[in-house]
Short mmCIF file of C-alpha atoms and ligand atoms in Angstrom, two decimals:
data_model
loop_
_atom_site.label_atom_id
_atom_site.label_comp_id
_atom_site.label_asym_id
_atom_site.label_seq_id
_atom_site.Cartn_x
_atom_site.Cartn_y
_atom_site.Cartn_z
CA MET Q 23 -14.69 -11.50 -14.92
CA LEU Q 24 -13.25 -8.36 -13.48
CA ASP Q 25 -15.93 -6.19 -11.96
CA LEU Q 26 -14.84 -2.59 -12.12
CA THR Q 27 -17.99 -1.07 -10.71
CA TYR Q 28 -17.48 1.49 -8.01
CA ASP Q 29 -19.59 3.08 -5.35
CA PRO Q 30 -20.85 6.66 -5.29
CA PRO Q 31 -18.87 9.11 -3.14
CA ALA Q 32 -19.65 9.15 0.56
CA PRO Q 33 -18.16 12.38 1.92
CA LYS Q 34 -17.15 12.80 5.50
CA VAL Q 35 -19.59 15.27 7.01
CA ILE Q 36 -18.65 17.52 9.91
CA ALA Q 37 -21.50 19.22 11.75
CA GLY Q 38 -20.67 22.87 12.37
CA ALA Q 39 -22.52 25.54 14.31
CA THR Q 40 -24.02 26.85 11.07
CA GLY Q 41 -24.83 23.50 9.46
CA ASP Q 42 -23.02 20.60 7.84
CA TRP Q 43 -19.71 20.76 6.00
CA GLU Q 44 -18.20 18.24 3.60
CA LEU Q 45 -14.52 17.50 2.94
CA VAL Q 46 -12.88 17.70 -0.47
CA ILE Q 47 -9.34 16.41 -0.93
CA GLY Q 48 -6.96 16.20 -3.87
CA MET Q 49 -3.48 14.73 -3.65
CA GLU Q 50 -0.14 15.18 -5.32
CA ILE Q 51 2.00 12.12 -4.71
CA HIS Q 52 5.72 12.20 -5.33
CA ALA Q 53 6.86 8.69 -6.13
CA GLN Q 54 10.57 8.09 -6.59
CA VAL Q 55 11.22 6.06 -9.72
CA ALA Q 56 12.86 2.73 -8.89
CA SER Q 57 15.96 3.40 -10.97
CA ARG Q 58 19.61 2.95 -10.05
CA ALA Q 59 20.59 6.11 -11.92
CA LYS Q 60 19.20 9.63 -11.77
CA LEU Q 61 16.83 11.25 -14.27
CA PHE Q 62 19.42 13.29 -16.18
CA SER Q 63 22.76 11.89 -14.97
CA GLY Q 64 24.41 8.54 -14.37
CA ALA Q 65 24.91 9.15 -10.64
CA SER Q 66 23.69 6.47 -8.25
CA THR Q 67 20.41 6.78 -6.34
CA ARG Q 68 21.46 4.45 -3.52
CA PHE Q 69 19.78 5.35 -0.24
CA GLY Q 70 21.96 5.80 2.82
CA ALA Q 71 25.17 6.67 0.98
CA GLU Q 72 27.66 9.12 2.52
CA PRO Q 73 26.40 12.69 2.06
CA ASN Q 74 27.27 14.08 -1.38
CA ALA Q 75 28.76 10.77 -2.54
CA ASN Q 76 26.19 10.41 -5.35
CA VAL Q 77 26.61 13.75 -7.07
CA SER Q 78 27.72 14.07 -10.67
CA LEU Q 79 28.80 17.32 -12.28
CA ILE Q 80 25.32 17.58 -13.77
CA ASP Q 81 23.63 17.19 -10.36
CA ALA Q 82 25.98 19.80 -8.94
CA ALA Q 83 24.98 22.10 -11.83
CA MET Q 84 28.50 22.84 -12.99
CA PRO Q 85 28.52 25.39 -15.81
CA GLY Q 86 28.12 23.88 -19.25
CA MET Q 87 26.80 20.51 -18.12
CA LEU Q 88 23.94 19.14 -20.18
CA PRO Q 89 21.20 16.81 -18.93
CA VAL Q 90 20.52 13.58 -20.85
CA VAL Q 91 17.18 11.85 -20.29
CA ASN Q 92 17.40 8.43 -18.68
CA GLU Q 93 15.22 6.23 -20.90
CA PHE Q 94 14.66 3.71 -18.13
CA CYS Q 95 13.03 6.38 -15.93
CA ILE Q 96 10.71 7.42 -18.74
CA GLU Q 97 9.77 3.79 -19.29
CA GLN Q 98 8.85 3.45 -15.60
CA ALA Q 99 6.62 6.53 -15.77
CA VAL Q 100 4.89 5.17 -18.89
CA ARG Q 101 4.46 1.82 -17.15
CA THR Q 102 2.93 3.62 -14.17
CA GLY Q 103 0.57 5.54 -16.44
CA LEU Q 104 -0.55 2.34 -18.13
CA GLY Q 105 -1.08 0.71 -14.73
CA LEU Q 106 -3.40 3.60 -13.82
CA LYS Q 107 -5.27 3.22 -17.12
CA ALA Q 108 -4.02 6.62 -18.14
CA ARG Q 109 -3.47 8.29 -21.46
CA ILE Q 110 0.19 8.29 -22.53
CA ASN Q 111 1.25 11.43 -24.36
CA LEU Q 112 3.60 10.54 -27.21
CA VAL Q 113 4.95 14.07 -27.13
CA SER Q 114 5.77 15.69 -23.81
CA ALA Q 115 8.28 18.32 -22.78
CA PHE Q 116 10.40 19.44 -19.86
CA ASP Q 117 10.10 22.87 -18.28
CA ARG Q 118 12.22 24.80 -15.84
CA LYS Q 119 10.57 25.70 -12.56
CA ASN Q 120 12.72 28.50 -11.21
CA TYR Q 121 13.29 29.08 -7.54
CA PHE Q 122 16.19 29.58 -5.19
CA TYR Q 123 17.00 27.17 -2.45
CA PRO Q 124 20.39 26.08 -1.07
CA ASP Q 125 19.66 22.43 -1.87
CA LEU Q 126 18.89 23.23 -5.51
CA PRO Q 127 22.21 24.18 -7.14
CA GLN Q 128 20.71 24.67 -10.62
CA GLY Q 129 18.39 27.37 -9.34
CA TYR Q 130 15.55 25.57 -11.09
CA GLN Q 131 13.93 22.18 -11.09
CA ILE Q 132 13.37 20.41 -14.39
CA SER Q 133 9.72 19.36 -14.39
CA GLN Q 134 6.81 19.06 -16.83
CA LEU Q 135 4.17 21.75 -16.51
CA TYR Q 136 2.67 22.30 -19.94
CA HIS Q 137 3.02 18.87 -21.56
CA PRO Q 138 3.16 16.04 -19.04
CA LEU Q 139 4.14 12.53 -20.12
CA VAL Q 140 0.95 10.98 -18.72
CA GLY Q 141 -2.61 12.32 -18.88
CA GLU Q 142 -5.93 11.29 -17.30
CA GLY Q 143 -6.23 7.98 -15.51
CA GLU Q 144 -7.97 6.50 -12.49
CA VAL Q 145 -7.51 4.57 -9.27
CA LEU Q 146 -10.16 2.36 -7.70
CA VAL Q 147 -9.82 2.84 -3.96
CA ASP Q 148 -10.86 -0.07 -1.74
CA MET Q 149 -12.97 1.01 1.20
CA GLY Q 150 -13.67 -2.42 2.70
CA PRO Q 151 -15.15 -5.62 1.25
CA GLY Q 152 -17.09 -4.88 -1.92
CA VAL Q 153 -16.80 -1.10 -1.66
CA ALA Q 154 -14.60 0.77 -4.13
CA ARG Q 155 -14.48 4.48 -4.97
CA LYS Q 156 -13.01 5.98 -8.07
CA VAL Q 157 -10.43 8.73 -7.86
CA ARG Q 158 -9.53 10.37 -11.15
CA ILE Q 159 -5.89 11.01 -11.95
CA GLU Q 160 -5.33 14.34 -13.66
CA ARG Q 161 -1.76 13.79 -14.84
CA ILE Q 162 1.61 12.29 -14.03
CA HIS Q 163 4.67 14.34 -14.78
CA VAL Q 164 8.32 13.43 -14.47
CA GLU Q 165 10.63 15.73 -12.57
CA GLN Q 166 13.87 15.94 -10.59
CA ASP Q 167 14.04 15.76 -6.85
CA ALA Q 168 15.90 18.46 -4.90
CA GLY Q 169 18.64 17.89 -2.34
CA LYS Q 170 18.36 18.09 1.41
CA SER Q 171 19.28 20.88 3.81
CA ILE Q 172 20.28 19.68 7.25
CA HIS Q 173 19.73 22.15 10.05
CA ASP Q 174 19.98 19.97 13.14
CA MET Q 175 23.59 18.73 13.04
CA ASP Q 176 25.30 21.91 14.16
CA PRO Q 177 24.08 24.85 16.23
CA ASN Q 178 25.62 27.45 13.92
CA MET Q 179 25.72 25.89 10.49
CA SER Q 180 23.42 24.24 8.02
CA PHE Q 181 24.60 21.47 5.71
CA VAL Q 182 23.52 20.47 2.25
CA ASP Q 183 23.38 16.89 0.97
CA LEU Q 184 22.89 16.65 -2.78
CA ASN Q 185 22.54 12.86 -3.02
CA ARG Q 186 18.85 13.16 -3.79
CA THR Q 187 19.38 16.00 -6.25
CA GLY Q 188 18.29 14.91 -9.71
CA VAL Q 189 16.67 11.65 -8.65
CA ALA Q 190 13.64 10.91 -10.88
CA LEU Q 191 10.21 11.51 -9.38
CA MET Q 192 6.78 10.84 -10.78
CA GLU Q 193 4.30 13.42 -9.53
CA ILE Q 194 0.91 11.78 -9.60
CA VAL Q 195 -1.80 14.44 -9.37
CA SER Q 196 -5.34 13.41 -8.45
CA ARG Q 197 -8.56 15.30 -9.05
CA PRO Q 198 -10.23 16.49 -5.85
CA ASP Q 199 -12.26 13.26 -5.69
CA ILE Q 200 -11.22 12.12 -2.23
CA ARG Q 201 -13.87 12.82 0.36
CA GLY Q 202 -12.47 12.00 3.78
CA PRO Q 203 -9.38 11.10 5.84
CA GLU Q 204 -9.87 7.31 5.59
CA GLU Q 205 -10.41 7.55 1.86
CA ALA Q 206 -7.22 9.61 1.57
CA ALA Q 207 -5.20 6.95 3.37
CA ALA Q 208 -6.88 4.21 1.32
CA TYR Q 209 -6.02 6.09 -1.87
CA VAL Q 210 -2.33 6.29 -0.94
CA THR Q 211 -2.40 2.62 0.08
CA LYS Q 212 -3.89 1.56 -3.24
CA LEU Q 213 -1.58 3.73 -5.30
CA ARG Q 214 1.44 2.41 -3.40
CA GLN Q 215 0.20 -1.15 -3.96
CA ILE Q 216 -0.13 -0.60 -7.71
CA LEU Q 217 3.33 1.03 -7.93
CA ARG Q 218 4.87 -1.89 -6.08
CA TYR Q 219 3.12 -4.40 -8.36
CA LEU Q 220 4.42 -2.49 -11.36
CA GLY Q 221 7.88 -2.29 -9.80
CA THR Q 222 8.15 1.37 -10.73
CA CYS Q 223 8.53 2.71 -7.16
CA ASP Q 224 9.45 0.77 -4.04
CA GLY Q 225 6.84 2.69 -2.05
CA ASN Q 226 9.13 3.07 0.96
CA MET Q 227 7.51 5.97 2.80
CA GLN Q 228 10.00 5.97 5.64
CA ASN Q 229 12.86 6.70 3.25
CA GLY Q 230 10.76 9.38 1.60
CA ASN Q 231 10.38 7.44 -1.65
CA LEU Q 232 6.64 8.08 -1.57
CA ARG Q 233 5.36 11.33 -0.14
CA ALA Q 234 2.03 13.06 -0.37
CA ASP Q 235 1.01 16.70 -0.61
CA VAL Q 236 -2.57 16.82 0.60
CA ASN Q 237 -4.93 19.57 -0.59
CA VAL Q 238 -7.91 20.06 1.71
CA SER Q 239 -10.99 22.25 1.42
CA VAL Q 240 -14.48 22.21 2.86
CA CYS Q 241 -17.80 22.95 1.21
CA ARG Q 242 -21.54 22.79 1.87
CA PRO Q 243 -23.60 19.71 0.92
CA GLY Q 244 -24.52 19.93 -2.77
CA ASP Q 245 -21.53 22.05 -3.77
CA TYR Q 246 -19.37 19.08 -4.70
CA GLU Q 247 -22.10 17.74 -7.01
CA ARG Q 248 -22.27 21.17 -8.63
CA TYR Q 249 -18.52 21.03 -9.16
CA GLN Q 250 -18.73 17.51 -10.62
CA GLU Q 251 -21.40 18.55 -13.10
CA SER Q 252 -19.63 21.66 -14.31
CA GLN Q 253 -15.99 20.87 -13.39
CA ASP Q 254 -16.04 24.47 -12.20
CA PHE Q 255 -13.76 24.78 -9.17
CA SER Q 256 -15.53 27.91 -7.94
CA HIS Q 257 -18.17 25.67 -6.37
CA LEU Q 258 -15.50 24.34 -4.04
CA GLY Q 259 -13.94 26.03 -1.05
CA THR Q 260 -10.43 27.49 -0.98
CA ARG Q 261 -7.88 24.77 -0.35
CA CYS Q 262 -4.78 24.53 1.76
CA GLU Q 263 -1.95 22.23 0.82
CA ILE Q 264 -0.24 20.17 3.50
CA LYS Q 265 3.23 19.29 2.28
CA ASN Q 266 5.39 16.20 2.39
CA MET Q 267 3.41 13.69 4.37
CA ASN Q 268 4.98 10.26 4.64
CA SER Q 269 2.72 8.38 7.04
CA MET Q 270 -0.85 7.17 6.58
CA ARG Q 271 -1.63 8.04 10.17
CA PHE Q 272 -0.35 11.60 9.86
CA ILE Q 273 -2.21 12.11 6.58
CA GLN Q 274 -5.48 11.31 8.32
CA ALA Q 275 -4.72 13.39 11.40
CA ALA Q 276 -3.65 16.36 9.30
CA ILE Q 277 -6.81 16.28 7.16
CA GLU Q 278 -9.02 16.03 10.20
CA TYR Q 279 -7.29 18.95 11.89
CA GLU Q 280 -7.15 21.07 8.76
CA ALA Q 281 -10.85 20.62 7.94
CA ARG Q 282 -11.88 21.67 11.43
CA ARG Q 283 -9.53 24.66 11.31
CA GLN Q 284 -11.08 25.83 8.05
CA ILE Q 285 -14.64 25.31 9.29
CA ALA Q 286 -13.89 27.38 12.39
CA ILE Q 287 -12.58 30.24 10.22
CA LEU Q 288 -15.56 30.11 7.85
CA GLU Q 289 -18.13 29.94 10.64
CA ASP Q 290 -16.46 32.92 12.21
CA GLY Q 291 -17.14 34.87 9.03
CA GLY Q 292 -13.51 34.71 7.89
CA ALA Q 293 -11.96 33.44 4.66
CA VAL Q 294 -9.56 30.54 4.21
CA LEU Q 295 -6.25 31.71 2.76
CA GLN Q 296 -4.78 29.51 0.06
CA GLU Q 297 -1.45 28.51 1.51
CA THR Q 298 1.06 25.74 2.01
CA ARG Q 299 1.05 24.26 5.48
CA LEU Q 300 3.12 21.74 7.41
CA PHE Q 301 1.80 19.10 9.78
CA ASP Q 302 3.39 18.95 13.20
CA PRO Q 303 2.87 15.37 14.40
CA ASP Q 304 3.85 16.20 17.98
CA ARG Q 305 1.10 18.78 18.32
CA GLY Q 306 -1.32 17.19 15.86
CA GLU Q 307 -1.66 20.57 14.13
CA THR Q 308 -0.97 22.10 10.75
CA ARG Q 309 0.80 25.44 10.60
CA SER Q 310 1.45 27.91 7.85
CA MET Q 311 4.68 27.47 5.89
CA ARG Q 312 4.20 29.97 3.09
CA SER Q 313 1.38 31.58 1.16
CA LYS Q 314 0.49 29.57 -1.91
CA GLU Q 315 2.62 30.37 -4.90
CA GLU Q 316 1.12 30.27 -8.37
CA ALA Q 317 2.67 28.76 -11.48
CA HIS Q 318 3.67 32.28 -12.67
CA ASP Q 319 5.73 32.80 -9.53
CA TYR Q 320 8.09 30.15 -10.81
CA ARG Q 321 8.61 31.72 -14.24
CA TYR Q 322 8.17 28.35 -15.88
CA PHE Q 323 9.62 28.07 -19.37
CA PRO Q 324 10.55 25.17 -21.66
CA CYS Q 325 13.96 23.79 -20.71
CA PRO Q 326 16.28 24.81 -23.55
CA ASP Q 327 18.72 21.99 -22.72
CA LEU Q 328 16.26 19.24 -23.60
CA LEU Q 329 14.38 18.49 -26.80
CA PRO Q 330 10.69 17.65 -26.50
CA LEU Q 331 10.33 14.03 -25.50
CA GLU Q 332 8.90 11.98 -28.34
CA ILE Q 333 8.06 8.34 -27.80
CA GLU Q 334 6.58 5.78 -30.18
CA GLN Q 335 3.25 4.04 -29.84
CA GLY Q 336 4.96 0.71 -30.55
CA TRP Q 337 7.22 1.19 -27.52
CA VAL Q 338 4.21 2.06 -25.37
CA ASP Q 339 2.41 -1.05 -26.68
CA ASP Q 340 5.40 -3.22 -25.77
CA ILE Q 341 5.39 -1.83 -22.24
CA ALA Q 342 1.62 -2.40 -22.03
CA ALA Q 343 2.09 -6.01 -23.12
CA SER Q 344 4.62 -6.56 -20.35
CA LEU Q 345 2.46 -5.23 -17.49
CA PRO Q 346 1.99 -7.70 -14.66
CA GLU Q 347 -1.41 -8.72 -13.33
CA LEU Q 348 -2.49 -5.78 -11.15
CA PRO Q 349 -4.13 -5.89 -7.70
CA ASP Q 350 -7.80 -5.59 -8.76
CA ALA Q 351 -7.45 -8.35 -11.35
CA LYS Q 352 -5.46 -10.58 -9.02
CA LYS Q 353 -7.96 -10.15 -6.22
CA ALA Q 354 -10.89 -10.96 -8.53
CA ARG Q 355 -9.06 -14.04 -9.79
CA PHE Q 356 -8.25 -15.26 -6.27
CA MET Q 357 -11.93 -14.92 -5.35
CA GLY Q 358 -13.07 -16.69 -8.52
CA ASP Q 359 -10.46 -19.44 -8.76
CA PHE Q 360 -10.00 -20.31 -5.12
CA GLY Q 361 -13.38 -19.30 -3.67
CA LEU Q 362 -11.72 -16.85 -1.28
CA THR Q 363 -13.68 -14.16 0.54
CA ASP Q 364 -13.19 -10.55 -0.49
CA TYR Q 365 -11.36 -9.98 2.78
CA ASP Q 366 -8.95 -12.90 2.41
CA ALA Q 367 -8.28 -12.05 -1.24
CA SER Q 368 -7.54 -8.44 -0.22
CA VAL Q 369 -5.11 -9.51 2.48
CA LEU Q 370 -3.30 -11.91 0.16
CA THR Q 371 -3.02 -9.43 -2.71
CA ALA Q 372 -2.03 -6.44 -0.55
CA ASP Q 373 1.56 -7.14 -1.45
CA VAL Q 374 2.74 -8.80 -4.62
CA ALA Q 375 5.26 -11.02 -2.78
CA ASN Q 376 2.54 -12.30 -0.44
CA ALA Q 377 0.29 -13.06 -3.39
CA ALA Q 378 3.02 -15.02 -5.17
CA TYR Q 379 3.77 -17.02 -2.03
CA PHE Q 380 0.09 -17.84 -1.52
CA GLU Q 381 -0.33 -18.93 -5.11
CA ALA Q 382 2.65 -21.25 -4.88
CA VAL Q 383 1.22 -22.85 -1.72
CA ALA Q 384 -2.27 -23.16 -3.21
CA ALA Q 385 -0.98 -24.74 -6.43
CA GLU Q 386 1.14 -27.32 -4.66
CA ALA Q 387 -1.28 -28.09 -1.83
CA GLY Q 388 -4.22 -28.37 -4.23
CA ASP Q 389 -6.57 -26.43 -1.94
CA GLY Q 390 -6.76 -22.65 -2.16
CA LYS Q 391 -8.99 -22.13 0.85
CA MET Q 392 -6.76 -24.15 3.15
CA ALA Q 393 -3.72 -22.42 1.69
CA ALA Q 394 -5.32 -19.01 2.40
CA ASN Q 395 -6.13 -19.99 5.98
CA TRP Q 396 -2.66 -21.23 6.69
CA VAL Q 397 -0.92 -18.30 5.05
CA ILE Q 398 -3.09 -15.65 6.69
CA ASN Q 399 -3.73 -17.13 10.11
CA GLU Q 400 -0.60 -19.11 10.89
CA LEU Q 401 2.20 -17.80 8.74
CA PHE Q 402 1.43 -14.05 8.67
CA GLY Q 403 0.69 -14.07 12.38
CA ARG Q 404 3.97 -15.79 13.15
CA LEU Q 405 6.01 -13.60 10.79
CA LYS Q 406 4.51 -10.44 12.22
CA LYS Q 407 5.32 -11.48 15.75
CA GLU Q 408 8.98 -11.61 14.83
CA GLY Q 409 9.10 -8.64 12.51
CA HIS Q 410 9.74 -10.83 9.46
CA ASP Q 411 8.07 -10.53 6.12
CA ILE Q 412 7.36 -13.06 3.44
CA THR Q 413 10.68 -12.56 1.70
CA ASP Q 414 12.56 -13.84 4.75
CA SER Q 415 10.01 -16.42 5.87
CA PRO Q 416 11.67 -19.43 7.50
CA VAL Q 417 8.88 -21.60 6.07
CA SER Q 418 8.97 -21.92 2.29
CA ALA Q 419 5.84 -22.22 0.15
CA GLY Q 420 6.80 -25.83 -0.53
CA GLN Q 421 7.06 -26.63 3.17
CA LEU Q 422 3.71 -25.03 3.98
CA ALA Q 423 2.09 -26.89 1.08
CA GLY Q 424 3.66 -30.09 2.48
CA ILE Q 425 1.90 -29.53 5.82
CA ILE Q 426 -1.44 -28.95 4.10
CA LYS Q 427 -1.01 -32.06 1.97
CA LEU Q 428 -0.49 -34.15 5.11
CA ILE Q 429 -3.74 -32.79 6.57
CA ARG Q 430 -5.61 -33.43 3.34
CA ALA Q 431 -4.31 -37.01 3.20
CA GLY Q 432 -5.58 -37.57 6.75
CA ASP Q 433 -2.05 -38.22 7.97
CA ILE Q 434 -2.15 -35.51 10.62
CA SER Q 435 -4.92 -33.61 12.38
CA GLY Q 436 -5.25 -29.85 12.24
CA LYS Q 437 -3.94 -29.66 15.77
CA ILE Q 438 -0.83 -31.72 15.08
CA ALA Q 439 -0.34 -29.66 11.93
CA LYS Q 440 0.11 -26.59 14.10
CA ASP Q 441 2.82 -28.35 16.10
CA LEU Q 442 4.42 -29.44 12.85
CA PHE Q 443 4.29 -25.86 11.56
CA GLU Q 444 6.06 -24.69 14.70
CA ILE Q 445 8.79 -27.32 14.27
CA ILE Q 446 9.35 -26.35 10.65
CA TYR Q 447 9.29 -22.65 11.49
CA THR Q 448 11.99 -23.03 14.12
CA GLU Q 449 14.00 -26.06 12.91
CA GLY Q 450 13.19 -26.39 9.21
CA GLY Q 451 12.95 -29.76 7.49
CA ASP Q 452 10.64 -31.77 5.29
CA PRO Q 453 7.10 -32.03 6.72
CA ALA Q 454 6.46 -35.65 5.70
CA GLU Q 455 9.83 -36.81 7.00
CA ILE Q 456 9.34 -35.06 10.34
CA VAL Q 457 5.89 -36.60 10.79
CA GLU Q 458 7.33 -40.02 10.06
CA ALA Q 459 10.45 -39.64 12.18
CA ARG Q 460 8.68 -38.21 15.24
CA GLY Q 461 5.67 -40.51 15.15
CA MET Q 462 3.21 -37.67 14.61
CA LYS Q 463 0.97 -39.57 12.24
CA GLN Q 464 -2.69 -39.50 13.05
CA VAL Q 465 -4.08 -42.77 14.39
CA THR Q 466 -6.85 -43.83 12.03
CA ASP Q 467 -6.39 -47.46 12.96
CA THR Q 468 -9.73 -48.06 14.71
CA GLY Q 469 -8.31 -50.98 16.69
CA ALA Q 470 -5.89 -48.68 18.47
CA ILE Q 471 -8.57 -46.08 19.11
CA GLU Q 472 -11.01 -48.71 20.41
CA LYS Q 473 -8.35 -49.91 22.81
CA ALA Q 474 -7.81 -46.40 24.15
CA VAL Q 475 -11.55 -45.79 24.49
CA ASP Q 476 -12.08 -49.08 26.34
CA GLU Q 477 -9.28 -48.32 28.78
CA ILE Q 478 -10.71 -44.94 29.65
CA ILE Q 479 -14.24 -46.29 30.01
CA ALA Q 480 -12.98 -49.03 32.30
CA ALA Q 481 -11.06 -46.57 34.46
CA ASN Q 482 -13.94 -44.12 34.89
CA PRO Q 483 -17.18 -45.93 35.83
CA ALA Q 484 -18.69 -42.86 37.51
CA GLN Q 485 -18.23 -40.73 34.35
CA VAL Q 486 -19.83 -43.52 32.30
CA GLU Q 487 -22.98 -43.37 34.45
CA LYS Q 488 -23.13 -39.60 34.10
CA ALA Q 489 -22.66 -39.72 30.34
CA LYS Q 490 -25.37 -42.31 29.94
CA ALA Q 491 -27.76 -39.99 31.78
CA ASN Q 492 -26.56 -36.94 29.87
CA PRO Q 493 -25.09 -37.79 26.41
CA LYS Q 494 -23.55 -34.32 26.17
CA LEU Q 495 -20.91 -35.48 28.63
CA ALA Q 496 -19.55 -37.97 26.08
CA GLY Q 497 -17.28 -35.16 24.96
CA TRP Q 498 -15.23 -35.69 28.10
CA PHE Q 499 -14.30 -39.20 26.87
CA VAL Q 500 -13.34 -37.86 23.46
CA GLY Q 501 -11.05 -35.35 25.18
CA GLN Q 502 -9.44 -38.07 27.31
CA VAL Q 503 -8.79 -40.29 24.30
CA MET Q 504 -7.23 -37.39 22.39
CA LYS Q 505 -5.01 -36.69 25.39
CA ALA Q 506 -4.03 -40.35 25.75
CA THR Q 507 -3.05 -40.53 22.07
CA GLY Q 508 -1.12 -37.27 22.15
CA GLY Q 509 -3.69 -35.63 19.88
CA LYS Q 510 -2.96 -38.09 17.13
CA ALA Q 511 -6.26 -39.96 17.05
CA ASN Q 512 -8.63 -39.05 14.27
CA PRO Q 513 -11.27 -37.02 16.18
CA LYS Q 514 -14.14 -38.18 14.01
CA ALA Q 515 -13.28 -41.85 14.59
CA VAL Q 516 -12.91 -41.25 18.34
CA ASN Q 517 -16.30 -39.62 18.49
CA GLU Q 518 -18.00 -42.51 16.71
CA ILE Q 519 -16.33 -45.16 18.85
CA VAL Q 520 -17.07 -43.37 22.13
CA THR Q 521 -20.74 -42.97 21.18
CA ALA Q 522 -21.01 -46.62 20.21
CA ARG Q 523 -19.17 -47.98 23.27
CA LEU Q 524 -21.29 -45.89 25.67
CA GLY Q 525 -24.42 -47.07 23.87
CA LEU Q 526 -25.63 -43.51 23.27
P1 LIG G 622 -1.48 23.90 -8.33
O1 LIG G 622 -0.99 23.84 -9.75
O2 LIG G 622 -1.67 25.25 -7.82
O3 LIG G 622 -0.72 22.98 -7.42
P2 LIG G 622 -3.54 22.12 -9.15
O4 LIG G 622 -4.70 22.55 -9.94
O5 LIG G 622 -2.44 21.38 -9.81
O6 LIG G 622 -2.97 23.36 -8.38
O7 LIG G 622 -4.09 21.26 -7.98
C1 LIG G 622 -3.27 20.67 -7.07
C2 LIG G 622 -4.06 19.65 -6.30
O8 LIG G 622 -5.08 20.27 -5.55
C3 LIG G 622 -4.77 18.63 -7.18
O9 LIG G 622 -4.60 17.36 -6.61
C4 LIG G 622 -6.21 19.06 -7.12
O10 LIG G 622 -7.08 17.96 -7.22
C5 LIG G 622 -6.31 19.65 -5.72
N1 LIG G 622 -7.38 20.64 -5.57
C6 LIG G 622 -7.68 21.64 -6.40
N2 LIG G 622 -8.72 22.37 -5.91
C7 LIG G 622 -9.06 21.80 -4.73
C8 LIG G 622 -10.05 22.09 -3.74
N3 LIG G 622 -10.88 23.11 -3.84
N4 LIG G 622 -10.11 21.31 -2.65
C9 LIG G 622 -9.26 20.28 -2.51
N5 LIG G 622 -8.32 19.95 -3.40
C10 LIG G 622 -8.21 20.71 -4.50
MG1 LIG G 623 0.36 21.20 -8.66
#
């Protein structure tokens, strides 16, 4: 069944002037809960609305307003925790994180510092066929998003848009178990995949619905193992946090740059300052934003407006029972049931909609391997070319299965099938009917093939002599027959008849 083994860490090593350095990375991912209403108010979360159209009196922090927890959001966070094999805390609590910012009208963010809803879990990060690394999750807490300050619309004024204010976020905090830029991107990819399978976050990074704060430090070989044994952070280097990354490419570039910056400081005899930095994609650099604040800077205290959040084990069990099949399990099943390679199974399970489409094709066509080939090589290629995805594919799973069934029945060759695919992609229609109506059926009638072979042999005496002297040249006749029959002759039958007629 499901093999959950994972490989030992393989840190990225950077050779410095004073010896080797290793990277250590921990991430805090902010995932917006896929909910139509906000965490503590009924205001809409719709993206792209007019500025300040989705702001209730609670979001605007009018005096005397009281937050009410949105049960649906809590359920999504529990579902996420269960999907990451994490401990669910039946009692959690909300705290106020106090700070001033124009886009935060309350003057504090309601978050969970002391008692998060979700405790330790894990993510298996895929690093290529058969290689998986484990990243431990420390906690997931539920919190409100802040609004947005807009500084680039007017030369003299700044604007504030509170639409995002109060939207529910899950902050997913990893242990510092990520050991290089590629692993960091693979971690975000896997987490995003799991969230999308669970349906708890749409994972849209462009809209800012999934953003990563990346903590980077460097250490000497052996130090990380010492940390792992003791869980004592003093074995690790001082970290810097790069805020609000929403692109896999930038995450990798920022880590790479940041590690080299820290190594240069350390090799120069300096010390890395713990601080928050921003990545500038145009320059490919990180720069300081503010020195790192500590929890006490925020004067955290339990939010007096909200009772501790108590949930029941039975409710958690119900959510657990309703979890969908997750990527690792689906991939293992695709490999086991359909004999797919690790690579093909990974491609097909990367997105839950792709996986469902593939399964529908495989079930109806009765051949998983052929279904995988057609979905990956023909359909995905074609969709990508036109910027479509599976949800707006012009070819339905039923139509693609129809094409495969015609190949399996020997009615059409693989080559004709590609033409048929093109017709269905552009014009639609039923595969079997099109093959019938347009005379695309493969010629398996040996009489017809023999006739074609004889005509070509008769017309090309010089080629016949050459082929008799060198049997490899018989392929030329096969090609001619295929051409003469418009690619509809069964290639195997043509081959046999040509060989026999030439007396090879
Ligand atoms: P804070 O509360 O100050 O944000 P946390 O202990 O919550 O600090 O850690 C934040 C993130 O930083 C976590 O993802 C953690 O794994 C990561 N982290 C902690 N120490 C290091 C380190 N030395 N190098 C890299 N990442 C680290
Ligand atoms: Mg933190």
